[in-house]
Coordinates of C-alpha atoms in Angstrom, one line a residue:
M225 CA 137.1 49.6 88.7
T226 CA 134.9 51.7 86.3
D227 CA 131.1 51.2 86.4
D228 CA 130.1 51.4 82.8
R229 CA 126.5 50.7 83.4
P230 CA 123.9 53.3 82.2
A231 CA 123.2 56.0 84.6
W232 CA 119.6 54.8 85.1
A233 CA 120.8 51.4 86.0
R234 CA 123.2 52.6 88.6
R235 CA 120.5 54.8 90.0
I236 CA 117.8 52.2 90.4
A237 CA 120.4 50.1 92.2
A238 CA 121.3 53.0 94.5
E239 CA 117.7 53.9 95.1
R240 CA 116.9 50.3 96.2
R241 CA 119.9 50.2 98.4
A242 CA 119.0 53.6 100.0
R243 CA 115.6 52.0 101.0
D244 CA 117.4 49.0 102.5
W245 CA 115.5 46.8 100.0
S246 CA 116.6 43.5 98.7
Q247 CA 115.9 42.9 95.0
R248 CA 112.9 40.8 96.1
D249 CA 111.5 43.8 98.1
A250 CA 112.0 45.9 95.0
V251 CA 110.0 43.4 92.9
R252 CA 107.2 43.4 95.5
A253 CA 107.0 47.2 95.4
L254 CA 107.0 47.0 91.6
R255 CA 104.0 44.6 91.7
A256 CA 102.2 47.1 94.0
H257 CA 102.5 49.8 91.4
A258 CA 101.8 47.7 88.3
P259 CA 98.5 48.3 86.6
T260 CA 98.3 44.5 85.6
E261 CA 99.4 41.3 87.0
L262 CA 103.2 40.7 86.6
P263 CA 105.0 37.3 86.0
A264 CA 105.9 35.1 89.0
E265 CA 108.2 36.6 91.6
D266 CA 111.3 34.6 90.8
S267 CA 111.0 35.4 87.1
M268 CA 110.7 39.2 88.1
I269 CA 113.7 39.0 90.3
R270 CA 115.8 37.8 87.5
Q271 CA 114.4 40.5 85.4
W272 CA 115.2 43.1 88.0
K273 CA 118.9 41.9 88.1
R274 CA 119.0 42.3 84.4
W275 CA 117.8 45.9 84.7
E276 CA 120.4 46.7 87.4
S277 CA 123.1 45.1 85.2
G278 CA 122.1 47.6 82.4
Q279 CA 119.6 45.8 80.3
A280 CA 117.0 48.5 79.5
P281 CA 113.4 47.8 80.6
N282 CA 110.7 48.2 78.0
E283 CA 108.1 51.0 77.8
F284 CA 105.6 49.0 79.9
Y285 CA 108.1 48.7 82.9
Q286 CA 109.8 52.1 82.8
P287 CA 106.9 54.1 84.3
I288 CA 106.3 51.4 86.9
I289 CA 109.9 51.5 88.0
A290 CA 109.8 55.2 88.1
A291 CA 106.6 55.1 90.3
V292 CA 108.3 52.7 92.7
F293 CA 111.0 55.4 93.4
G294 CA 108.5 58.3 93.5
T295 CA 109.5 60.0 90.2
V296 CA 108.4 60.2 86.7
T297 CA 109.5 58.2 83.7
H298 CA 111.6 60.8 82.0
A299 CA 113.4 61.8 85.1
L300 CA 114.8 58.2 85.5
F301 CA 114.9 57.3 81.8
P302 CA 115.6 60.5 79.9
A303 CA 114.0 60.7 76.4
P304 CA 116.1 61.4 73.4
A305 CA 116.6 65.2 73.0
R306 CA 113.8 66.7 71.0
R307 CA 114.8 70.4 71.3
D308 CA 117.3 72.8 70.0
G309 CA 118.3 74.9 73.0
E310 CA 120.5 77.2 71.0
K311 CA 117.6 78.1 68.7
E312 CA 115.2 78.6 71.6
I313 CA 117.6 81.0 73.3
L314 CA 118.2 82.9 70.0
A315 CA 114.5 83.1 69.3
A316 CA 113.5 84.3 72.9
S317 CA 116.5 86.7 73.6
G318 CA 117.9 87.6 70.2
M319 CA 121.3 86.4 71.3
E320 CA 123.4 83.3 70.6
T321 CA 125.3 81.7 73.5
L322 CA 128.6 83.2 72.3
E323 CA 127.1 86.7 72.5
I324 CA 125.8 86.2 76.0
V325 CA 129.2 84.9 77.2
S326 CA 130.9 87.9 75.6
R327 CA 128.5 90.3 77.3
L328 CA 129.1 88.6 80.6
N329 CA 132.8 89.5 80.3
R330 CA 132.1 93.2 80.2
S331 CA 132.6 95.3 83.3
D332 CA 128.9 96.1 83.5
V333 CA 125.7 94.2 82.9
D334 CA 122.7 95.5 81.1
G335 CA 119.0 94.3 81.3
A336 CA 119.2 92.5 78.0
T337 CA 122.0 90.3 79.3
L338 CA 120.1 89.4 82.4
D339 CA 117.0 88.7 80.3
A340 CA 119.1 86.3 78.3
L341 CA 120.5 84.6 81.4
R342 CA 116.9 84.1 82.6
I343 CA 116.0 82.5 79.4
T344 CA 119.1 80.3 79.4
T345 CA 118.3 79.2 83.0
D346 CA 114.8 78.2 82.2
R347 CA 116.0 76.4 79.0
L348 CA 118.4 74.4 81.1
C349 CA 115.9 73.5 83.6
S350 CA 113.3 72.5 81.0
E351 CA 115.8 70.2 79.4
Y352 CA 115.9 68.1 82.5
P353 CA 113.6 65.4 81.2
F354 CA 115.4 65.1 77.9
M355 CA 119.1 65.8 78.2
P356 CA 121.5 63.0 79.5
S357 CA 122.6 63.7 83.1
G358 CA 126.3 63.8 82.1
Q359 CA 125.6 66.5 79.6
L360 CA 123.3 68.6 81.7
I361 CA 125.7 68.6 84.7
I362 CA 128.4 70.0 82.6
E363 CA 126.2 72.7 81.1
G364 CA 124.6 73.5 84.4
R365 CA 128.0 73.9 86.1
Q366 CA 129.3 76.0 83.3
W367 CA 126.4 78.5 83.4
L368 CA 126.5 78.5 87.3
R369 CA 130.2 79.6 87.2
R370 CA 129.4 82.3 84.6
V371 CA 126.5 83.7 86.7
V372 CA 128.4 83.5 89.9
E373 CA 131.3 85.5 88.3
L374 CA 128.8 88.3 87.7
H375 CA 129.2 89.2 91.5
T376 CA 132.5 90.7 90.6
K377 CA 130.9 93.1 88.2
S378 CA 129.4 96.5 88.7
L379 CA 125.8 95.8 89.5
T380 CA 122.9 97.8 90.8
L381 CA 121.2 96.4 94.0
A382 CA 118.3 95.1 91.9
Q383 CA 120.8 93.4 89.5
H384 CA 122.7 91.9 92.4
R385 CA 119.5 90.2 93.8
E386 CA 118.6 89.0 90.3
V387 CA 122.1 87.4 89.9
L388 CA 121.8 85.8 93.3
A389 CA 118.4 84.3 92.4
L390 CA 119.6 83.0 89.1
S391 CA 122.6 81.4 90.8
G392 CA 120.2 79.8 93.3
W393 CA 118.1 78.3 90.5
L394 CA 121.0 77.0 88.7
A395 CA 122.5 75.5 91.9
L396 CA 119.1 73.7 92.6
L397 CA 119.2 72.2 89.1
V398 CA 122.8 71.1 89.5
G399 CA 122.0 69.6 92.9
C400 CA 119.1 67.6 91.4
V401 CA 121.3 66.1 88.7
E402 CA 124.1 65.4 91.1
Y403 CA 121.6 63.5 93.3
D404 CA 120.3 61.6 90.3
M405 CA 123.9 60.6 89.4
G406 CA 124.4 59.2 92.9
D407 CA 126.7 61.9 94.3
R408 CA 124.7 62.6 97.3
H409 CA 127.5 64.5 99.2
A410 CA 127.9 66.9 96.3
A411 CA 124.1 67.3 96.0
E412 CA 123.7 68.3 99.6
S413 CA 126.7 70.8 99.4
T414 CA 125.1 72.3 96.3
R415 CA 121.6 72.5 97.8
R416 CA 123.1 74.3 100.9
A417 CA 124.8 76.8 98.6
A418 CA 121.4 77.4 96.9
L419 CA 119.9 78.1 100.3
S420 CA 122.7 80.5 101.2
L421 CA 122.1 82.3 97.9
A422 CA 118.4 82.4 98.5
T423 CA 119.0 83.8 101.9
E424 CA 121.2 86.5 100.8
A425 CA 118.8 87.5 98.0
D426 CA 115.8 87.2 100.2
H427 CA 114.3 84.9 97.7
S428 CA 111.6 82.8 99.2
E429 CA 111.0 80.4 96.2
V430 CA 114.6 79.4 95.9
A431 CA 114.8 78.9 99.6
G432 CA 111.5 76.9 99.6
W433 CA 112.7 74.5 97.0
A434 CA 116.1 74.1 98.7
H435 CA 114.2 72.8 101.8
E436 CA 112.0 70.7 99.5
M437 CA 115.0 69.1 98.0
R438 CA 116.2 68.3 101.5
A439 CA 112.8 66.7 102.2
W440 CA 113.3 64.5 99.1
F441 CA 116.8 63.5 100.2
A442 CA 115.5 62.6 103.6
L443 CA 112.6 60.6 102.1
T444 CA 114.7 58.5 99.8
T445 CA 117.0 57.6 102.7
G446 CA 114.2 56.6 105.2
D447 CA 114.8 59.8 107.4
Y448 CA 111.1 60.5 107.9
R449 CA 111.7 63.0 110.7
G450 CA 114.0 64.8 108.4
V451 CA 111.2 64.9 105.8
I452 CA 108.9 66.6 108.3
S453 CA 111.6 69.1 109.4
A454 CA 112.6 70.1 105.9
A455 CA 108.9 70.3 104.8
Q456 CA 108.1 72.6 107.6
A457 CA 111.1 74.8 107.0
G458 CA 110.1 75.1 103.4
A459 CA 106.5 76.0 104.3
E460 CA 107.8 78.7 106.7
V461 CA 110.1 80.4 104.3
A462 CA 107.7 80.2 101.3
P463 CA 104.1 79.7 102.6
H464 CA 102.4 81.1 99.5
R465 CA 104.8 79.5 97.0
T466 CA 102.7 79.1 93.7
T467 CA 105.4 78.2 91.1
A468 CA 107.7 75.2 91.1
L469 CA 111.4 74.9 90.7
P470 CA 112.0 75.1 86.9
C471 CA 113.1 71.4 86.6
S472 CA 110.4 70.3 89.0
S473 CA 107.6 71.9 86.9
R474 CA 108.6 69.8 83.9
A475 CA 109.7 66.6 85.5
R476 CA 110.0 66.4 89.1
K477 CA 107.0 67.9 90.6
P478 CA 105.4 64.5 91.3
R479 CA 108.6 63.2 92.9
H480 CA 109.4 66.3 95.1
G481 CA 105.7 66.7 95.9
L482 CA 105.8 63.2 97.4
A483 CA 108.1 64.4 100.2
L484 CA 105.5 67.0 101.3
E485 CA 102.6 64.6 101.0
T486 CA 104.6 62.1 103.1
A487 CA 105.3 64.8 105.7
V488 CA 101.5 65.6 105.9
R489 CA 100.8 61.8 106.5
L490 CA 103.5 61.4 109.1
R491 CA 102.3 64.3 111.3

């Protein structure tokens, strides 16, 4: 049977079940995060059921629901697209998507093409709070395949490492979206692929965020030992990490950061 509820409705139901919460438990958590007094518990339980069935919460409740699950509003309830990604890429790189793809089909890769790929990767990650998950997962996977195929081209050592790193960033983005869409098995497989790419490229940032994602996965399933283990692994491979995963820096930093904060408290 097809579940035609909005992605956010499926997700809040999945997030609640992952914590082994009843709907009453979820309402009590909601009340703990609310800035003002909420209606009576039975009334709020009925409201929660309506949300899980697909009736959209209003602007007052959206950030509170997001806070309950340790994320930010637009990561759970994407805002309408306000950007033109094609124009941004063209302005920054001087190339349209078609030209970038055409360059990728050549036997060798030049610096301008890699620059355009970096801009494209950053654009995709920065679209995270705005682009619907279904669309972002398609674009992310398409570009990931294109970048991975570059490994068959004639590359210098530096270009090879750059391609591995770009593949890693895109894999992390795809893994984030897969997890949001409730495909936890795929998200973990993609996260592991990103970690493998990071190891091959000797890229500590990608590796650090791959472990940070594992910490978040563990946190949302109640695996607190796993949180500590993953957070420690991330700190070991990237002890001086100062920049965030592109999608995290725009939308997920509070949520992923929660995993590390929890690990510190549990020690």
